[in-house]
Tab-separated table of C-alpha atoms in Angstrom:
chain	number	residue	atom	x	y	z
A	1	MET	CA	37.380	22.660	16.210
A	2	THR	CA	37.550	19.730	15.300
A	3	ALA	CA	35.384	18.919	12.036
A	4	PHE	CA	32.592	17.447	14.569
A	5	ALA	CA	32.476	20.405	16.531
A	6	VAL	CA	31.816	23.003	13.483
A	7	MET	CA	29.223	20.249	12.852
A	8	ARG	CA	27.588	20.593	15.840
A	9	VAL	CA	27.455	24.605	15.810
A	10	ILE	CA	25.925	23.711	12.268
A	11	ALA	CA	23.359	21.798	12.995
A	12	ARG	CA	22.003	24.056	16.502
A	13	ARG	CA	22.345	27.099	14.527
A	14	GLN	CA	19.929	25.457	11.683
A	15	PHE	CA	17.877	23.818	14.075
A	16	GLN	CA	17.346	27.082	15.403
A	17	GLU	CA	16.494	28.929	12.663
A	18	ALA	CA	14.150	26.189	10.800
A	19	ALA	CA	12.821	25.317	14.055
A	20	LEU	CA	12.571	27.670	16.641
A	21	ALA	CA	12.255	30.883	14.052
A	22	PRO	CA	8.545	31.887	13.916
A	23	ARG	CA	7.574	29.701	10.376
A	24	GLY	CA	8.764	26.796	13.024
A	25	THR	CA	6.801	27.822	15.883
A	26	PHE	CA	3.449	27.979	12.900
A	27	LEU	CA	4.620	24.576	11.443
A	28	ALA	CA	4.533	23.084	14.973
A	29	ILE	CA	1.494	25.328	15.923
A	30	PHE	CA	-0.437	24.141	12.629
A	31	TRP	CA	0.165	20.455	13.259
A	32	ALA	CA	-0.200	20.292	16.861
A	33	LEU	CA	-3.474	21.308	14.978
A	34	LEU	CA	-4.390	18.674	12.632
A	35	VAL	CA	-3.045	15.789	14.384
A	36	LEU	CA	-5.456	16.831	17.194
A	37	LEU	CA	-8.381	16.800	15.199
A	38	ALA	CA	-7.459	13.175	14.144
A	39	VAL	CA	-7.235	12.341	16.892
A	40	TRP	CA	-10.733	12.916	17.741
A	41	SER	CA	-12.567	11.676	15.862
A	42	GLY	CA	-10.005	9.072	15.741
A	43	THR	CA	-11.212	8.251	18.853
A	44	LEU	CA	-14.973	9.137	17.908
A	45	ALA	CA	-14.559	6.095	15.128
A	46	ALA	CA	-12.615	3.483	17.712
A	47	SER	CA	-15.238	4.425	19.911
A	48	SER	CA	-18.605	3.843	17.538
A	49	ALA	CA	-17.507	0.060	16.249
A	50	VAL	CA	-16.764	-0.642	19.803
A	51	GLU	CA	-19.996	-0.094	20.398
A	52	SER	CA	-21.481	-1.255	16.578
A	53	HIS	CA	-19.545	-4.351	17.397
A	54	GLN	CA	-21.020	-5.015	20.866
A	55	ALA	CA	-24.403	-3.634	19.571
A	56	SER	CA	-24.625	-6.242	16.521
A	57	ALA	CA	-23.453	-9.264	18.697
A	58	SER	CA	-26.892	-8.668	20.665
A	59	VAL	CA	-29.418	-7.742	18.118
A	60	ALA	CA	-27.558	-10.725	15.640
A	61	ARG	CA	-28.770	-13.853	18.551
A	62	ASP	CA	-32.016	-11.829	19.283
A	63	ALA	CA	-32.562	-12.112	15.457
A	64	TYR	CA	-31.885	-14.902	14.990
A	65	GLU	CA	-33.815	-16.675	17.236
A	66	ARG	CA	-36.931	-14.369	16.593
A	67	TRP	CA	-36.651	-16.668	13.350
A	68	VAL	CA	-35.688	-20.368	15.001
A	69	GLY	CA	-39.673	-19.061	16.593
A	70	LEU	CA	-41.418	-18.394	13.729
A	71	TYR	CA	-41.505	-21.905	12.375
A	72	PRO	CA	-43.566	-24.705	14.355
A	73	GLU	CA	-41.344	-27.511	15.909
A	74	GLY	CA	-40.368	-30.116	12.971
A	75	ASP	CA	-41.282	-27.628	10.645
A	76	TRP	CA	-38.700	-25.627	9.831
A	77	ARG	CA	-36.217	-24.479	6.418
A	78	PRO	CA	-32.991	-24.398	6.229
A	79	VAL	CA	-32.641	-20.569	6.025
A	80	TYR	CA	-29.658	-18.728	6.904
A	81	MET	CA	-28.274	-16.649	8.490
A	82	ALA	CA	-26.528	-15.155	5.251
A	83	VAL	CA	-27.022	-10.992	5.499
A	84	GLU	CA	-26.845	-10.318	8.738
A	85	ASN	CA	-23.728	-12.710	8.991
A	86	PRO	CA	-23.611	-12.815	13.829
A	87	LEU	CA	-19.960	-14.124	13.653
A	88	LEU	CA	-18.195	-11.902	11.426
A	89	LEU	CA	-20.519	-8.681	12.425
A	90	GLN	CA	-18.720	-10.240	16.876
A	91	LYS	CA	-15.010	-9.253	15.671
A	92	PRO	CA	-13.911	-6.136	17.274
A	93	PRO	CA	-12.066	-4.199	15.065
A	94	ALA	CA	-8.893	-3.968	13.292
A	95	PRO	CA	-5.898	-3.266	15.689
A	96	ALA	CA	-4.665	-0.029	15.567
A	97	ARG	CA	-7.363	0.654	13.583
A	98	ALA	CA	-7.533	4.270	14.230
A	99	LEU	CA	-3.543	4.960	12.770
A	100	SER	CA	-5.281	5.261	9.248
A	101	GLY	CA	-8.837	4.524	9.093
A	102	GLY	CA	-8.928	5.841	5.453
A	103	ILE	CA	-6.198	3.462	4.310
A	104	ASP	CA	-8.734	0.498	3.871
A	105	ASP	CA	-9.977	3.157	0.617
A	106	LEU	CA	-6.766	1.967	-0.676
A	107	ALA	CA	-9.052	-1.112	-2.049
A	108	GLY	CA	-11.406	0.058	-3.479
A	109	SER	CA	-15.145	-1.471	-2.606
A	110	TRP	CA	-14.293	-5.470	-1.649
A	111	ALA	CA	-17.528	-7.481	-1.569
A	112	ILE	CA	-20.900	-7.147	-0.531
A	113	PRO	CA	-23.060	-10.085	0.678
A	114	THR	CA	-25.155	-11.552	-1.353
A	115	GLY	CA	-27.553	-14.721	-0.489
A	116	PHE	CA	-25.092	-17.039	0.416
A	117	HIS	CA	-21.792	-16.416	-1.104
A	118	LEU	CA	-19.904	-13.237	-0.420
A	119	ARG	CA	-18.824	-11.412	-3.376
A	120	GLU	CA	-15.986	-9.424	-4.897
A	121	LEU	CA	-17.469	-6.976	-7.320
A	122	ASP	CA	-16.571	-3.771	-7.400
A	123	GLY	CA	-13.237	-2.741	-8.645
A	124	ARG	CA	-13.179	0.826	-8.411
A	125	LYS	CA	-10.081	2.068	-7.019
A	126	ALA	CA	-10.613	5.362	-4.275
A	127	ASP	CA	-8.242	8.588	-4.978
A	128	LEU	CA	-4.507	7.260	-4.190
A	129	SER	CA	-3.412	10.741	-3.771
A	130	PRO	CA	-2.532	11.629	0.072
A	131	LEU	CA	-4.833	15.254	-0.613
A	132	GLY	CA	-7.783	12.101	-1.699
A	133	THR	CA	-6.982	10.096	1.172
A	134	LEU	CA	-7.415	13.298	3.719
A	135	LEU	CA	-10.814	14.643	2.195
A	136	GLY	CA	-11.678	11.205	2.060
A	137	GLY	CA	-11.069	11.306	5.960
A	138	LEU	CA	-9.099	12.941	8.908
A	139	ASP	CA	-6.605	9.939	9.941
A	140	LEU	CA	-3.305	10.315	10.753
A	141	ALA	CA	-1.356	8.277	8.239
A	142	GLY	CA	-3.475	10.753	5.074
A	143	LEU	CA	-1.835	13.432	7.168
A	144	VAL	CA	1.392	11.804	7.374
A	145	ALA	CA	1.465	11.341	3.999
A	146	LEU	CA	-0.192	14.859	2.585
A	147	VAL	CA	0.411	17.633	5.382
A	148	GLY	CA	3.498	16.055	7.155
A	149	ALA	CA	5.637	15.760	3.684
A	150	LEU	CA	5.477	19.126	2.766
A	151	ALA	CA	6.053	20.515	6.699
A	152	ALA	CA	9.432	18.942	5.906
A	153	LEU	CA	9.528	20.669	3.327
A	154	ALA	CA	9.491	23.759	4.134
A	155	LEU	CA	11.643	23.128	6.788
A	156	GLY	CA	15.252	22.785	4.801
A	157	PHE	CA	14.227	24.585	1.511
A	158	ASP	CA	16.115	27.943	2.143
A	159	ALA	CA	18.604	25.326	4.108
A	160	VAL	CA	21.674	25.849	2.418
A	161	SER	CA	20.431	29.022	-0.059
A	162	GLY	CA	19.031	30.836	1.388
A	163	GLU	CA	22.604	31.056	3.640
A	164	ARG	CA	23.918	32.302	0.017
A	165	GLU	CA	21.291	34.462	-0.164
A	166	ARG	CA	22.085	36.093	3.022
A	167	GLY	CA	25.081	36.283	2.447
A	168	THR	CA	26.637	34.148	5.321
A	169	LEU	CA	27.855	31.041	3.362
A	170	ALA	CA	30.900	32.414	2.353
A	171	LEU	CA	31.129	33.696	5.853
A	172	HIS	CA	31.693	29.548	7.540
A	173	PHE	CA	34.231	28.978	4.548
A	174	ALA	CA	35.820	31.321	5.753
A	175	ASN	CA	37.176	28.772	8.025
A	176	PRO	CA	38.767	25.455	7.034
A	177	ILE	CA	35.973	23.153	7.571
A	178	GLY	CA	34.690	21.143	4.582
A	179	ARG	CA	31.918	20.865	2.303
A	180	GLY	CA	30.641	17.076	3.072
A	181	THR	CA	30.737	18.296	7.448
A	182	PHE	CA	28.695	21.551	6.695
A	183	ILE	CA	26.119	19.550	4.342
A	184	PHE	CA	26.118	16.689	6.838
A	185	GLY	CA	25.368	20.021	9.538
A	186	LYS	CA	22.536	21.693	8.452
A	187	ALA	CA	20.929	17.721	7.502
A	188	LEU	CA	21.047	16.931	10.822
A	189	GLY	CA	19.948	20.208	12.047
A	190	THR	CA	16.744	19.908	10.343
A	191	LEU	CA	16.098	16.456	11.502
A	192	GLY	CA	16.277	17.600	15.080
A	193	ALA	CA	13.441	20.436	14.025
A	194	LEU	CA	11.514	18.151	11.890
A	195	GLY	CA	11.428	16.232	15.816
A	196	LEU	CA	10.423	18.667	17.013
A	197	VAL	CA	8.461	20.307	14.883
A	198	LEU	CA	6.755	17.457	13.947
A	199	GLY	CA	7.486	14.276	14.945
A	200	LEU	CA	6.933	15.070	19.297
A	201	PRO	CA	3.241	16.590	18.320
A	202	LEU	CA	3.144	12.821	16.032
A	203	LEU	CA	3.736	10.841	18.879
A	204	MET	CA	1.753	12.779	21.569
A	205	GLY	CA	-1.349	12.511	19.155
A	206	LEU	CA	-0.397	8.656	19.243
A	207	GLY	CA	-0.478	8.744	23.063
A	208	ALA	CA	-3.575	10.505	23.524
A	209	LEU	CA	-4.941	8.100	21.170
A	210	LEU	CA	-4.009	5.034	23.435
A	211	ALA	CA	-4.646	6.660	26.869
A	212	LEU	CA	-8.160	7.894	25.697
A	213	GLY	CA	-8.915	3.587	24.987
A	214	ALA	CA	-9.063	4.547	21.198
A	215	ILE	CA	-6.154	1.893	20.999
A	216	ALA	CA	-6.161	-0.986	23.352
A	217	SER	CA	-2.859	-0.476	25.335
A	218	THR	CA	-1.653	-3.946	24.514
A	219	PRO	CA	1.797	-5.550	23.877
A	220	GLU	CA	0.698	-5.801	19.983
A	221	ASN	CA	-0.803	-2.205	19.668
A	222	LEU	CA	2.071	-0.905	20.748
A	223	ALA	CA	4.036	-2.770	19.026
A	224	ARG	CA	1.961	-1.645	15.833
A	225	VAL	CA	1.741	2.210	17.040
A	226	GLY	CA	5.777	1.915	17.912
A	227	ALA	CA	6.561	0.893	14.442
A	228	PHE	CA	3.752	3.794	13.216
A	229	PHE	CA	5.754	6.797	14.479
A	230	PHE	CA	9.321	5.930	13.482
A	231	ALA	CA	7.718	4.588	10.161
A	232	SER	CA	6.309	8.467	9.962
A	233	LEU	CA	10.023	9.837	10.929
A	234	LEU	CA	11.981	7.911	8.357
A	235	TYR	CA	9.159	8.639	5.595
A	236	LEU	CA	8.885	12.657	6.846
A	237	ALA	CA	12.901	12.408	6.895
A	238	LEU	CA	13.066	11.512	2.995
A	239	TRP	CA	11.241	14.546	2.318
A	240	SER	CA	13.716	16.726	5.017
A	241	LEU	CA	16.817	15.697	3.278
A	242	LEU	CA	15.447	16.041	0.112
A	243	ALA	CA	14.517	19.827	1.277
A	244	VAL	CA	18.087	20.605	1.934
A	245	ALA	CA	19.193	19.051	-1.505
A	246	VAL	CA	17.200	20.457	-3.690
A	247	SER	CA	19.159	23.743	-1.728
A	248	ALA	CA	22.554	22.139	-2.244
A	249	SER	CA	21.486	22.036	-5.779
A	250	VAL	CA	20.144	25.315	-6.828
A	251	ARG	CA	21.533	29.361	-5.624
A	252	ARG	CA	17.794	31.069	-4.449
A	253	SER	CA	15.116	30.250	-2.040
A	254	ALA	CA	12.513	30.623	-4.508
A	255	THR	CA	13.474	28.058	-6.803
A	256	SER	CA	14.222	25.745	-4.172
A	257	PHE	CA	11.076	26.198	-3.141
A	258	VAL	CA	9.374	25.526	-6.909
A	259	VAL	CA	11.166	22.758	-7.248
A	260	LEU	CA	10.071	20.795	-4.282
A	261	ALA	CA	6.845	21.811	-4.722
A	262	GLY	CA	6.959	19.928	-8.335
A	263	VAL	CA	8.838	17.433	-7.041
A	264	TRP	CA	5.538	16.733	-4.056
A	265	LEU	CA	2.946	16.765	-6.673
A	266	LEU	CA	5.239	13.853	-8.929
A	267	LEU	CA	5.804	11.543	-6.181
A	268	ALA	CA	3.024	12.197	-4.269
A	269	ILE	CA	-0.352	13.167	-6.442
A	270	ALA	CA	0.814	12.290	-10.293
A	271	LEU	CA	2.757	9.239	-9.807
A	272	PRO	CA	-0.447	6.757	-8.431
A	273	LYS	CA	-2.625	8.188	-10.075
A	274	VAL	CA	-0.920	7.523	-13.626
A	275	ALA	CA	0.101	3.929	-12.723
A	276	LEU	CA	-3.170	3.327	-11.546
A	277	ALA	CA	-4.547	4.979	-15.245
A	278	THR	CA	-2.294	2.501	-16.654
A	279	ALA	CA	-2.798	-0.259	-14.521
A	280	ASN	CA	-6.600	0.361	-15.396
A	281	ARG	CA	-5.860	-0.112	-19.438
A	282	MET	CA	-4.290	-2.486	-19.375
A	283	HIS	CA	-6.218	-4.413	-16.677
A	284	PRO	CA	-9.290	-3.075	-16.818
A	285	LEU	CA	-11.270	-5.152	-14.405
A	286	PRO	CA	-14.745	-6.317	-15.130
A	287	ALA	CA	-17.966	-3.467	-14.436
A	288	PRO	CA	-20.391	-4.487	-11.813
A	289	VAL	CA	-22.933	-5.118	-14.000
A	290	ALA	CA	-20.334	-7.394	-15.938
A	291	LEU	CA	-19.841	-9.469	-13.492
A	292	GLU	CA	-23.953	-10.007	-12.512
A	293	GLN	CA	-24.400	-11.094	-15.650
A	294	LYS	CA	-22.034	-13.911	-15.312
A	295	LEU	CA	-22.736	-14.623	-11.253
A	296	SER	CA	-26.764	-14.369	-12.853
A	297	LYS	CA	-25.886	-17.301	-15.832
A	298	ALA	CA	-24.455	-19.609	-12.838
A	299	LEU	CA	-26.722	-19.804	-11.070
A	300	ASP	CA	-29.525	-19.922	-14.041
A	301	ALA	CA	-26.907	-22.780	-14.855
A	302	SER	CA	-27.195	-24.102	-11.370
A	303	LYS	CA	-31.134	-24.301	-11.900
A	304	ASP	CA	-31.247	-26.188	-14.447
A	305	TYR	CA	-28.488	-28.747	-13.182
A	306	TYR	CA	-30.879	-29.104	-9.981
A	307	ARG	CA	-34.078	-28.983	-11.874
A	308	ALA	CA	-32.749	-32.371	-13.764
A	309	GLU	CA	-31.582	-33.748	-11.082
A	310	PHE	CA	-34.586	-33.689	-9.374
A	311	GLY	CA	-36.399	-35.360	-12.721
A	312	LYS	CA	-34.172	-37.664	-12.160
A	313	TRP	CA	-35.438	-38.147	-9.081
A	314	LYS	CA	-38.568	-38.409	-9.170
A	315	ASP	CA	-38.277	-40.597	-12.282
A	316	ALA	CA	-36.195	-43.405	-10.207
A	317	HIS	CA	-38.925	-43.020	-7.786
A	318	GLY	CA	-41.776	-43.223	-9.756
A	319	GLY	CA	-43.029	-39.872	-10.217
A	320	GLN	CA	-43.707	-39.794	-5.684
A	321	ARG	CA	-42.094	-35.909	-4.488
A	322	PRO	CA	-38.579	-36.319	-2.318
A	323	ASP	CA	-39.018	-36.462	0.993
A	324	ALA	CA	-36.604	-33.986	3.699
A	325	LYS	CA	-33.691	-35.996	3.771
A	326	ALA	CA	-33.873	-36.608	0.162
A	327	THR	CA	-33.878	-32.731	-0.653
A	328	ALA	CA	-31.377	-32.133	1.188
A	329	GLU	CA	-28.909	-34.668	-0.189
A	330	LEU	CA	-30.325	-33.139	-3.921
A	331	LYS	CA	-29.327	-29.466	-2.493
A	332	LEU	CA	-26.248	-30.764	-1.646
A	333	SER	CA	-25.055	-31.685	-4.921
A	334	TYR	CA	-26.853	-28.658	-6.129
A	335	TYR	CA	-25.025	-25.793	-3.452
A	336	ALA	CA	-21.223	-28.402	-5.000
A	337	PHE	CA	-21.934	-27.578	-8.353
A	338	HIS	CA	-23.515	-24.372	-8.047
A	339	ARG	CA	-19.513	-23.743	-5.684
A	340	LYS	CA	-17.772	-24.985	-9.354
A	341	GLN	CA	-19.823	-22.182	-11.258
A	342	LEU	CA	-18.828	-19.403	-8.811
A	343	ASP	CA	-15.370	-20.771	-8.314
A	344	ALA	CA	-14.474	-20.037	-11.954
A	345	ILE	CA	-16.141	-17.045	-12.401
A	346	VAL	CA	-13.972	-15.609	-8.513
A	347	ALA	CA	-10.560	-17.079	-10.092
A	348	ASP	CA	-11.264	-15.581	-13.234
A	349	TYR	CA	-11.862	-12.345	-11.759
A	350	GLU	CA	-9.165	-13.223	-8.965
A	351	GLY	CA	-6.699	-13.425	-11.775
A	352	THR	CA	-7.752	-9.677	-13.334
A	353	LEU	CA	-7.540	-8.255	-10.156
A	354	SER	CA	-3.848	-9.604	-9.627
A	355	ARG	CA	-2.375	-9.191	-12.910
A	356	TRP	CA	-3.811	-4.641	-11.567
A	357	ASN	CA	-2.084	-5.101	-8.849
A	358	GLY	CA	0.893	-5.793	-9.479
A	359	THR	CA	0.894	-3.167	-13.038
A	360	PHE	CA	-0.384	-0.321	-10.511
A	361	ALA	CA	1.880	-1.607	-8.013
A	362	LEU	CA	5.320	-1.363	-10.738
A	363	GLY	CA	4.061	1.932	-10.615
A	364	ALA	CA	3.059	3.234	-7.167
A	365	ARG	CA	5.239	1.774	-5.389
A	366	LEU	CA	7.947	4.052	-6.891
A	367	SER	CA	5.603	7.010	-4.711
A	368	PRO	CA	7.185	7.559	-0.968
A	369	SER	CA	3.750	9.069	-0.207
A	370	TYR	CA	1.958	5.891	-1.309
A	371	ALA	CA	4.333	3.962	0.601
A	372	TYR	CA	4.013	4.302	3.575
A	373	GLN	CA	0.713	4.462	2.913
A	374	GLU	CA	0.649	0.569	1.622
A	375	LEU	CA	2.370	0.098	4.981
A	376	ALA	CA	0.226	2.396	7.842
A	377	SER	CA	-2.340	0.586	6.293
A	378	VAL	CA	-0.343	-3.518	7.583
A	379	LEU	CA	0.277	-1.633	10.619
A	380	ALA	CA	-3.356	-0.577	11.023
A	381	GLY	CA	-4.623	-3.607	9.774
A	382	THR	CA	-6.436	-1.882	6.623
A	383	ASP	CA	-4.276	-3.529	4.326
A	384	PRO	CA	-6.475	-5.406	1.130
A	385	GLU	CA	-4.102	-9.523	1.935
A	386	ARG	CA	-5.778	-9.028	5.585
A	387	HIS	CA	-9.460	-7.960	3.596
A	388	ARG	CA	-8.996	-11.225	1.072
A	389	THR	CA	-8.525	-13.330	3.815
A	390	VAL	CA	-11.219	-12.303	5.635
A	391	LEU	CA	-13.825	-12.336	2.403
A	392	ALA	CA	-12.501	-16.033	2.569
A	393	ALA	CA	-13.172	-16.576	6.007
A	394	PHE	CA	-16.610	-15.760	5.410
A	395	ASN	CA	-17.230	-17.294	2.252
A	396	ARG	CA	-16.457	-20.335	4.218
A	397	TYR	CA	-18.207	-19.435	7.072
A	398	LEU	CA	-21.239	-19.688	4.804
A	399	TRP	CA	-20.783	-22.964	3.269
A	400	ASP	CA	-20.506	-24.678	6.691
A	401	LEU	CA	-23.704	-22.695	7.375
A	402	LYS	CA	-25.465	-24.175	4.334
A	403	LEU	CA	-23.839	-27.798	4.622
A	404	GLN	CA	-24.346	-27.975	8.600
A	405	ALA	CA	-28.054	-27.483	8.179
A	406	GLU	CA	-28.361	-29.753	4.849
A	407	GLN	CA	-26.858	-32.082	6.883
A	408	ARG	CA	-28.705	-31.880	9.884
A	409	ILE	CA	-32.079	-32.488	7.940
A	410	ILE	CA	-29.816	-36.164	6.622
A	411	ASP	CA	-29.124	-37.617	9.949
A	412	GLY	CA	-32.427	-36.812	11.297
A	413	GLN	CA	-32.372	-34.383	13.380
A	414	ASP	CA	-35.460	-32.014	14.074
A	415	GLY	CA	-35.703	-28.777	13.862
A	416	PRO	CA	-33.433	-26.180	13.711
A	417	PRO	CA	-29.269	-25.175	14.872
A	418	ALA	CA	-29.315	-23.055	18.425
A	419	TYR	CA	-27.511	-20.089	17.610
A	420	ALA	CA	-24.598	-21.853	20.237
A	421	GLU	CA	-23.999	-24.422	18.106
A	422	LEU	CA	-23.750	-22.580	14.522
A	423	PRO	CA	-20.568	-22.944	12.940
A	424	ARG	CA	-17.849	-20.555	14.065
A	425	LEU	CA	-15.726	-17.966	11.847
A	426	ARG	CA	-12.466	-19.461	11.427
A	427	PHE	CA	-10.428	-16.542	10.616
A	428	GLU	CA	-7.859	-15.194	13.399
A	429	GLU	CA	-6.692	-11.980	13.487
A	430	PRO	CA	-3.150	-11.913	12.035
A	431	ARG	CA	0.353	-10.732	14.504
A	432	PHE	CA	2.298	-8.268	14.590
A	433	ALA	CA	4.791	-10.863	14.364
A	434	GLU	CA	3.997	-11.879	11.542
A	435	ARG	CA	4.032	-8.681	9.421
A	436	VAL	CA	7.765	-8.544	10.535
A	437	THR	CA	9.485	-9.468	7.610
A	438	PRO	CA	7.195	-7.259	5.116
A	439	VAL	CA	7.211	-3.831	7.967
A	440	ALA	CA	11.072	-4.221	8.428
A	441	GLN	CA	11.539	-3.876	4.602
A	442	ALA	CA	9.342	-0.960	4.655
A	443	LEU	CA	11.523	0.434	6.841
A	444	GLY	CA	15.003	-0.230	4.984
A	445	GLY	CA	13.779	0.753	2.390
A	446	PHE	CA	13.083	3.829	3.647
A	447	LEU	CA	16.223	4.554	5.458
A	448	LEU	CA	18.028	3.304	2.249
A	449	GLU	CA	16.423	6.115	0.801
A	450	ALA	CA	17.290	8.263	3.311
A	451	LEU	CA	20.637	7.639	3.004
A	452	PHE	CA	20.865	7.994	-0.471
A	453	ILE	CA	19.626	11.954	-1.082
A	454	ALA	CA	21.742	12.722	1.953
A	455	ALA	CA	24.969	11.321	-0.329
A	456	LEU	CA	23.098	13.431	-3.385
A	457	ALA	CA	22.867	16.680	-1.569
A	458	LEU	CA	26.877	16.038	-0.793
A	459	LEU	CA	27.301	14.958	-4.396
A	460	ALA	CA	24.895	18.775	-4.850
A	461	PHE	CA	27.130	20.689	-3.090
A	462	ARG	CA	30.278	20.000	-4.206
A	463	ARG	CA	30.397	21.883	-6.991
A	464	TYR	CA	27.634	24.455	-5.821
A	465	PRO	CA	29.113	28.329	-5.168
A	466	LEU	CA	29.901	29.937	-2.053
A	467	LYS	CA	29.035	33.278	-2.662
A	468	ALA	CA	26.143	35.336	-3.841
A	469	GLN	CA	24.787	36.856	-6.869
A	470	THR	CA	25.179	40.937	-6.953
A	471	GLY	CA	21.583	41.890	-6.872
A	472	SER	CA	20.169	38.081	-5.806
């Protein structure tokens, strides 16, 4: 037989032992049930989000019109819809959000609306381990990162050591076959089992999300779903190949399982936690209370500035009070001064946050689980960069809203703007084509890691003892 034919025989036997044996059947059923639960919760979440956005648009319009009706014609004050932003609420849910509903928690509590300014106040980070993500919300990305990785390890932890314990390993090499042929046959068989036991239920779950309308069946979302599925398979392949590599390095299956469990705990849970603690130690983010104190001082300084400018205007006009136009001009000056104060605080905060993120990412991205969840957040439209873009657009909207109202007074326009005249939110959802480069880099990284682990498996197996130990 040729080396390729021998590899096929070994791969087929490993596939049968991993996928068709009771172990594989149990894993397939357990995994399919979890995927089903995730699809169910994702569908409910998507439906609720759509209904909420549709309702909020109508509520915001009605609320604005009621507010306008409270003031007699020609006697209105520039009070703005700052906390309930009708335009932001009208935006649809992020593309494919149901793919990783809990991933946006990785960004922490990003912002709260206060008055006229949306501010990043809380530097708290959520539990970054897969276990924390899973308990925080049953989403597909969390399932793949946690349960999928463990299931992938379970498929291949005894790929080689099990053969040695059963005494069948030496029988294989009674024939003239190379060790490379054997180990790659084992790896291929394990990957095939992975595709059937874990990949097929995941593919069916994604199809169900599309069929149920939780994810709209647009070319954009189909591309995101396809990339998510491919990334999930590559990520799980890493753990499967790692299981084969460790199995080819130790003599007993029990030892292989213990080593793999330790590696999983280190890479999936401990490493992100250590990176988090290191970032908090080196670049502590200011507490919300401290930020509130800075903002309060900035507001007091701005009020003092306004009072001083108001006094100057009165002194220059014989002590008379400013009319509506002059008041609007003074307010525009006040807003400009206050915005400089806020921008300085935000710039300082964002500088610390940038250093925090750099330190954290330096350690956390060594974890395949974190790298996978970070990629899933990009595909799902819940990554921190997109969120910062939304915040910036929202801040611009609120600023435009204030300036428009004062400018209407200066221009002599009587009464508040109609709902249709309100400024529009200047934000466009990032297209998948704009994310191709980081997605391709992440996928390429997973592929290179998989090939590296496969090479390690071959090197480890070159000196592996073929005969079983007596009494083991």
